[in-house]
Short mmCIF file of C-alpha atoms in Angstrom, two decimals:
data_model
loop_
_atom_site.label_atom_id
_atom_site.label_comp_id
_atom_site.label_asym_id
_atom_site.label_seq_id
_atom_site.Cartn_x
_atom_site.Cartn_y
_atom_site.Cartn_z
CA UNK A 17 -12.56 22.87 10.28
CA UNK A 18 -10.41 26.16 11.43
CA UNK A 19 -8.07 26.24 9.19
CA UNK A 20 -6.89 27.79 5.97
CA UNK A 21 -6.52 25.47 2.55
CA UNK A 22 -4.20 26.50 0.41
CA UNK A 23 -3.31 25.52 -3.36
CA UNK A 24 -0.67 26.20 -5.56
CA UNK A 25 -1.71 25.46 -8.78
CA UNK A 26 -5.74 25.35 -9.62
CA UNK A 27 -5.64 22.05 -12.50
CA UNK A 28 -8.66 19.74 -12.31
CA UNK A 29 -7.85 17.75 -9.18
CA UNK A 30 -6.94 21.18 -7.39
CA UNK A 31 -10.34 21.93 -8.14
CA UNK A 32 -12.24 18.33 -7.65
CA UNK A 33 -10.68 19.02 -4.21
CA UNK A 34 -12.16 21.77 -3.77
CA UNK A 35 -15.25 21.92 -5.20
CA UNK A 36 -15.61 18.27 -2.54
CA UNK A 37 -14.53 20.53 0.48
CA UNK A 38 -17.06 23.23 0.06
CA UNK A 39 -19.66 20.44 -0.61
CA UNK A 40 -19.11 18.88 1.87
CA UNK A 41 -19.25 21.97 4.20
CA UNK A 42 -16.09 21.47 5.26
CA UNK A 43 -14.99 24.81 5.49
CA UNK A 44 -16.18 28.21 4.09
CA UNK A 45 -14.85 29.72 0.83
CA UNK A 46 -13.50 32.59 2.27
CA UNK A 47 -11.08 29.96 4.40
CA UNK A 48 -9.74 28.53 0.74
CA UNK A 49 -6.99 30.41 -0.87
CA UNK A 50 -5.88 29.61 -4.07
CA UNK A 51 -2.65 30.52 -6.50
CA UNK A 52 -2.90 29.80 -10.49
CA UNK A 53 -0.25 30.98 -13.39
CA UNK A 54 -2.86 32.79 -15.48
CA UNK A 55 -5.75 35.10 -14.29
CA UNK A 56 -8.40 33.19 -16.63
CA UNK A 57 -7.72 30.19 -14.52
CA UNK A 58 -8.65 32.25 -10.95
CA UNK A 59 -11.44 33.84 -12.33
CA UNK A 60 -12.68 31.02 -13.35
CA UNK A 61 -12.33 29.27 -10.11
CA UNK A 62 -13.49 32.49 -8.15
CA UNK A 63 -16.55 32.82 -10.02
CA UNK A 64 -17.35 29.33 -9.22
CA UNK A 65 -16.50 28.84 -5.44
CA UNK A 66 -16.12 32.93 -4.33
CA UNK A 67 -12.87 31.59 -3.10
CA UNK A 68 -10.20 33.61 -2.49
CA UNK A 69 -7.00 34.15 -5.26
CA UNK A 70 -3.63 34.89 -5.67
CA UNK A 71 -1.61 35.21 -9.02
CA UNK A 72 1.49 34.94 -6.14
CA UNK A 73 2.35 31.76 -4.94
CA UNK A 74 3.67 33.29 -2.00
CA UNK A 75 0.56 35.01 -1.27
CA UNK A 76 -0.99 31.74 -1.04
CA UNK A 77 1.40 30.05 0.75
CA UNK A 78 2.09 32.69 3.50
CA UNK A 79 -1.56 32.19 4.42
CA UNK A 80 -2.72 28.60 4.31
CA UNK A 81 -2.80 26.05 7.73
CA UNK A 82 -3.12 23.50 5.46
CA UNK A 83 -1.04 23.99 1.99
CA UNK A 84 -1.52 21.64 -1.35
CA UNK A 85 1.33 20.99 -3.88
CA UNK A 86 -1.12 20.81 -7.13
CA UNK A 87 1.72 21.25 -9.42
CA UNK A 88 3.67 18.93 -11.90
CA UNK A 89 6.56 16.57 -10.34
CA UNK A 90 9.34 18.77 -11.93
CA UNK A 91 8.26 22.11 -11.02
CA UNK A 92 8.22 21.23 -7.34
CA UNK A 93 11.76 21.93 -6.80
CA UNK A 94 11.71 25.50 -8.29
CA UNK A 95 8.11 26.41 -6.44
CA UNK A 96 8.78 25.03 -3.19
CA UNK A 97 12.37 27.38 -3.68
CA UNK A 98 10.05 30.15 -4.29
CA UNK A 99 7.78 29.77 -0.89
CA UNK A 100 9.88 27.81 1.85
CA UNK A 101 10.74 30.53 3.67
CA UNK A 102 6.80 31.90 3.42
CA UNK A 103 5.25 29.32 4.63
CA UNK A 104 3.50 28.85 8.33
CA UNK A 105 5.64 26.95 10.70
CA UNK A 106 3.00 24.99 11.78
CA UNK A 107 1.54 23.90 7.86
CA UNK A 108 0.86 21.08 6.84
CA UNK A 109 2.64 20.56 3.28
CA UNK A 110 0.56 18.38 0.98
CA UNK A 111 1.99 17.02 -2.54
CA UNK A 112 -0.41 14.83 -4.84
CA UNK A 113 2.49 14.40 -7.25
CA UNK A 114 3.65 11.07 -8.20
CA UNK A 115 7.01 9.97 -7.29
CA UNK A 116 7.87 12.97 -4.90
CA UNK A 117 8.37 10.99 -1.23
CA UNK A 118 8.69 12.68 2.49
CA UNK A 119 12.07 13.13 2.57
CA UNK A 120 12.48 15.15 -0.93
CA UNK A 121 10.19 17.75 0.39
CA UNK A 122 11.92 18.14 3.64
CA UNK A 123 15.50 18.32 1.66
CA UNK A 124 13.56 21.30 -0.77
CA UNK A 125 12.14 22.91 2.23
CA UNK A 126 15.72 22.16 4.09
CA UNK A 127 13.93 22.10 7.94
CA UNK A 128 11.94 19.48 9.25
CA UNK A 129 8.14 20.10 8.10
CA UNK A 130 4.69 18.46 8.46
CA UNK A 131 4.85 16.94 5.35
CA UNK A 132 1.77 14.25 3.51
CA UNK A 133 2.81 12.38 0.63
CA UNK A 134 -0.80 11.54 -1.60
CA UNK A 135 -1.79 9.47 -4.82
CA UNK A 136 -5.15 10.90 -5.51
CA UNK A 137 -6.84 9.40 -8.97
CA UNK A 138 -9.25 11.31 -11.42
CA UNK A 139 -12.58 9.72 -9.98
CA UNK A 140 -12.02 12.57 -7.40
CA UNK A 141 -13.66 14.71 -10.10
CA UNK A 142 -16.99 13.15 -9.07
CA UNK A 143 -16.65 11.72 -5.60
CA UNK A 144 -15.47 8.58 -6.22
CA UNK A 145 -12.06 9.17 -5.82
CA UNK A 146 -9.37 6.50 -3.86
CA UNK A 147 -6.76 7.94 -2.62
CA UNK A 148 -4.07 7.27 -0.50
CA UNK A 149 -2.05 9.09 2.10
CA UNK A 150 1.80 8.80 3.96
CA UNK A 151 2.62 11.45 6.41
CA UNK A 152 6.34 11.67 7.96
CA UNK A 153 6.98 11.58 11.71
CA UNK A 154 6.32 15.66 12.04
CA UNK A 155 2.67 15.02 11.26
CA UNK A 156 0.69 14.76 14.31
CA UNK A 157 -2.65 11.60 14.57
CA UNK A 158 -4.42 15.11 14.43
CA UNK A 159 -3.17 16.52 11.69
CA UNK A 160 -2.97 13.22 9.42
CA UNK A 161 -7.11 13.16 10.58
CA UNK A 162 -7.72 16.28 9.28
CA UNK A 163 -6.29 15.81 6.14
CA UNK A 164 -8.45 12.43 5.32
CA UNK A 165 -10.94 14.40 5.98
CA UNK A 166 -10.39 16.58 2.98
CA UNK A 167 -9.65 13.17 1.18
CA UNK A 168 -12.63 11.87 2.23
CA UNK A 169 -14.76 14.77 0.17
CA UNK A 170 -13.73 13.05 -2.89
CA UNK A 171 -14.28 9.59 -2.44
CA UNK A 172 -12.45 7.03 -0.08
CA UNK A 173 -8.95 7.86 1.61
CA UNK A 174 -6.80 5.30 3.02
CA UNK A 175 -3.19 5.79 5.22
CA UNK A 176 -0.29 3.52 4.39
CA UNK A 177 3.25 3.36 4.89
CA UNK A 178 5.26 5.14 2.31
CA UNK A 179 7.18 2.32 1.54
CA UNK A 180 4.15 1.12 -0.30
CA UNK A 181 3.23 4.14 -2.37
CA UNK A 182 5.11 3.32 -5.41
CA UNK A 183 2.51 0.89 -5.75
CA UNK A 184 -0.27 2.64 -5.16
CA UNK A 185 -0.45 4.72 -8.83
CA UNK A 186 -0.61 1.18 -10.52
CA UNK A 187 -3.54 -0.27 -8.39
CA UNK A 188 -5.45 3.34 -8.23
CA UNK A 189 -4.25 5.94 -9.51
CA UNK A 190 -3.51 4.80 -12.83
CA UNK A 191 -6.45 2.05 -13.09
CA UNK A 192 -8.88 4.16 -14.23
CA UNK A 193 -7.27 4.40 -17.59
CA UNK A 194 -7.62 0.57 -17.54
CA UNK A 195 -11.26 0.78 -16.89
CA UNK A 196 -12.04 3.40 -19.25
CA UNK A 197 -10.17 1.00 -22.27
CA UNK A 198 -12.58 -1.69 -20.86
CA UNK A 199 -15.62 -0.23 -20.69
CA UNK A 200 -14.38 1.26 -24.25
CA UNK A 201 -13.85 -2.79 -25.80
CA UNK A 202 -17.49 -3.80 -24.11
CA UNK A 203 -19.19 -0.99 -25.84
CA UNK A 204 -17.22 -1.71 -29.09
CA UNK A 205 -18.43 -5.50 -28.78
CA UNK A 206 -21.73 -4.40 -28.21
CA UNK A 207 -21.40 -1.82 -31.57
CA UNK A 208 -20.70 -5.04 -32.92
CA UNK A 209 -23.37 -7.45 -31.89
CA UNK A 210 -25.67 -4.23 -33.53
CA UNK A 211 -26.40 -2.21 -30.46
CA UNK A 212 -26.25 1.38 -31.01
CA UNK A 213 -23.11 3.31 -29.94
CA UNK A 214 -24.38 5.30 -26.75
CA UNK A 215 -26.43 3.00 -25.19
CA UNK A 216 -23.38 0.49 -25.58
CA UNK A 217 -21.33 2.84 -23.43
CA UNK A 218 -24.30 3.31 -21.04
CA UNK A 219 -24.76 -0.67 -20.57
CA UNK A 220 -21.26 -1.12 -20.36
CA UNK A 221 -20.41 1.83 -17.55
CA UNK A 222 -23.49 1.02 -15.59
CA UNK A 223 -21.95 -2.91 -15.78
CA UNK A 224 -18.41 -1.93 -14.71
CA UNK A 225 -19.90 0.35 -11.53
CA UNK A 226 -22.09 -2.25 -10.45
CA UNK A 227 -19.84 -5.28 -10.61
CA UNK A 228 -17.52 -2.61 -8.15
CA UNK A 229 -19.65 -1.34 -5.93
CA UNK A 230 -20.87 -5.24 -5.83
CA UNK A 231 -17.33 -5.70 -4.00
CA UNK A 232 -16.98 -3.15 -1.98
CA UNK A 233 -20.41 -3.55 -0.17
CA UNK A 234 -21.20 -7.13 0.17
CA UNK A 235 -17.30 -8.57 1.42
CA UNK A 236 -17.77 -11.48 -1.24
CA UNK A 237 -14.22 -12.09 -3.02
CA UNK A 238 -14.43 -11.41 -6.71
CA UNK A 239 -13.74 -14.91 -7.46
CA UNK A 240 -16.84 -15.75 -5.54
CA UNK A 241 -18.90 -12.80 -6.95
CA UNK A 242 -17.31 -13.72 -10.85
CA UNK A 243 -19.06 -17.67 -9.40
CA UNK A 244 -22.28 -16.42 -9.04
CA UNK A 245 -23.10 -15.23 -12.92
CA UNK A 246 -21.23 -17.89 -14.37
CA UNK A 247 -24.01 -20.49 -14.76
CA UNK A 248 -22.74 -24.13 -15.27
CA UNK A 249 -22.88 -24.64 -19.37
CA UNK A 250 -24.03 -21.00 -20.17
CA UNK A 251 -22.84 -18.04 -22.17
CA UNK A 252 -20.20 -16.36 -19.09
CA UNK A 253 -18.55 -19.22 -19.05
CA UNK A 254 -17.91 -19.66 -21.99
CA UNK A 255 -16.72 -15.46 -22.08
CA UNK A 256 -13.93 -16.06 -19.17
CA UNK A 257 -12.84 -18.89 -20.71
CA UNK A 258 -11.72 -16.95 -23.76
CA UNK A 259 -10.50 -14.20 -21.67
CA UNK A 260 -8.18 -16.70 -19.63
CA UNK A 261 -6.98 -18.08 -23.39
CA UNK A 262 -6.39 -14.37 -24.05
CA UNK A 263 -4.09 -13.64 -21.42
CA UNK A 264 -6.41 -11.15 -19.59
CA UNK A 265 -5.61 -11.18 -16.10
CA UNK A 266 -1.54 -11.73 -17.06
CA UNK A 267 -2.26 -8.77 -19.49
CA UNK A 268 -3.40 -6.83 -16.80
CA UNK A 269 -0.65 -7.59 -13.90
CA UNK A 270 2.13 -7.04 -16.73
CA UNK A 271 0.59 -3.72 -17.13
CA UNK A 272 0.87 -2.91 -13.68
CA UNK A 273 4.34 -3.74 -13.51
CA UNK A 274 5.25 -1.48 -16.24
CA UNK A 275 3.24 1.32 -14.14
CA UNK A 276 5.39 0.08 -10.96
CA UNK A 277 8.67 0.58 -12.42
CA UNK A 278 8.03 3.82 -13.82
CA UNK A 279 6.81 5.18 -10.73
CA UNK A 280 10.19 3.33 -9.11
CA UNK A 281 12.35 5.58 -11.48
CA UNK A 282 10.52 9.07 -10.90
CA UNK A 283 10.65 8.25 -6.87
CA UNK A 284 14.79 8.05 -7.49
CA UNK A 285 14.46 11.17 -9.47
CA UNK A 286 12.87 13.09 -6.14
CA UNK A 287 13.90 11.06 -2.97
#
């Protein structure tokens, strides 16, 4: 690719980002440019990638084809004051904030812009990210392609309309929380059947990633995949049953509504 990435701000998913592109080839270091608030944090990423660094977030901005919003919800106003009139007229502006849609960033930038709206999630820190892209009218099939390929360096990257990504943080980008408390209550039940604590976590991680990647590569539904180990009269069974009495699955959609209408209330905050 022949372009120039920017970020402003360097915080773990700036960097799982980056550390994916150059992986992944995608471009050279020298073609990444990077802003940070402290000078540990560049150094740290400079030594690392031999990318290049700016303590300016104009610096970074001014330069970049291609320029990433890594920064807090309510600091974008103030930083995107600081650079609009910096940035390439041709860039591609890319926010993986929740809650901040199309048309806020246009309004803070106050001209039409190429603008992607993306709900990355923390598996991006070791290529198994999901994330999930919107790009406003301004953003050319060319442009939006280039950009999931950046996405793709981290995991899987899918395009919807931006009407739907409210949504998305409860489904993805949130989930992983769910799956770590999961994987935490297996290994706790198997701490208490007498199995030691690390191997419990092993067992049960190893049990959660297979049971996925179970449904992404063989098309089954998970209803008909969930058939399969539950043997007529044996132990699984007898498990989902209790998890039905439990309230599991209900558990788990009420949770995601509670993630939904959060999201719902930070959107009206930046719309």
């Amino acid at each position: 690719m022949n372009k120039n990435i920017g970020f402003i701000g360097c915080g773990k998913m700036a960097q799982a980002i980056i550390g994916g592109i150059l992986k992944s080839n995608l471009v050279n270091p020298s073609q990444i440019i990077a802003s940070a608030r402290t000078e540990k944090t560049l150094e740290d990423v400079k030594s690392r990638w031999n990318i290049q660094t700016r303590l300016s977030n104009i610096g970074a901005a001014a330069e970049a084809d291609i320029l990433f919003l890594a920064i807090k919800p309510d600091v974008h106003g103030e930083v995107i004051d600081e650079i609009k009139d910096s940035i390439r007229s041709h860039a591609i502006i890319i926010t993986i904030a929740a809650g901040i849609s199309l048309s806020f960033l246009e309004q803070s930038f106050g001209r039409k812009i190429r603008a992607v709206r993306t709900m990355p999630n923390t598996p991006s820190l070791v290529g198994e990210g999901m994330s999930v892209l919107s790009a406003n009218e301004s953003v050319s099939p060319d442009d939006l392609e280039e950009v999931v390929k950046i996405f793709s360096c981290i995991g899987k990257a899918a395009v919807m309309e931006e009407k739907m990504m409210d949504a998305i943080p409860a489904i993805s980008g949130s989930s992983p929380a769910y799956a770590y408390m999961f994987i935490e209550a297996l290994a706790d039940g198997g701490v208490k059947s007498g199995l030691p604590r690390d191997q419990s976590y092993q067992l049960a991680a190893q049990a959660v990633l297979g049971a996925a990647k179970m449904v992404l590569e063989t098309g089954l539904h998970p209803a008909e995949l969930k058939d399969e180990v539950c043997t007529p009269g044996g132990a699984t069974i007898e498990a989902v049953a209790e998890l039905e009495r439990k309230g599991f699955r209900a558990a788990v959609m009420s949770a995601m509504e509670q993630c939904f209408e959060k999201t719902k209330a930070l959107s009206g905050k930046n719309r």
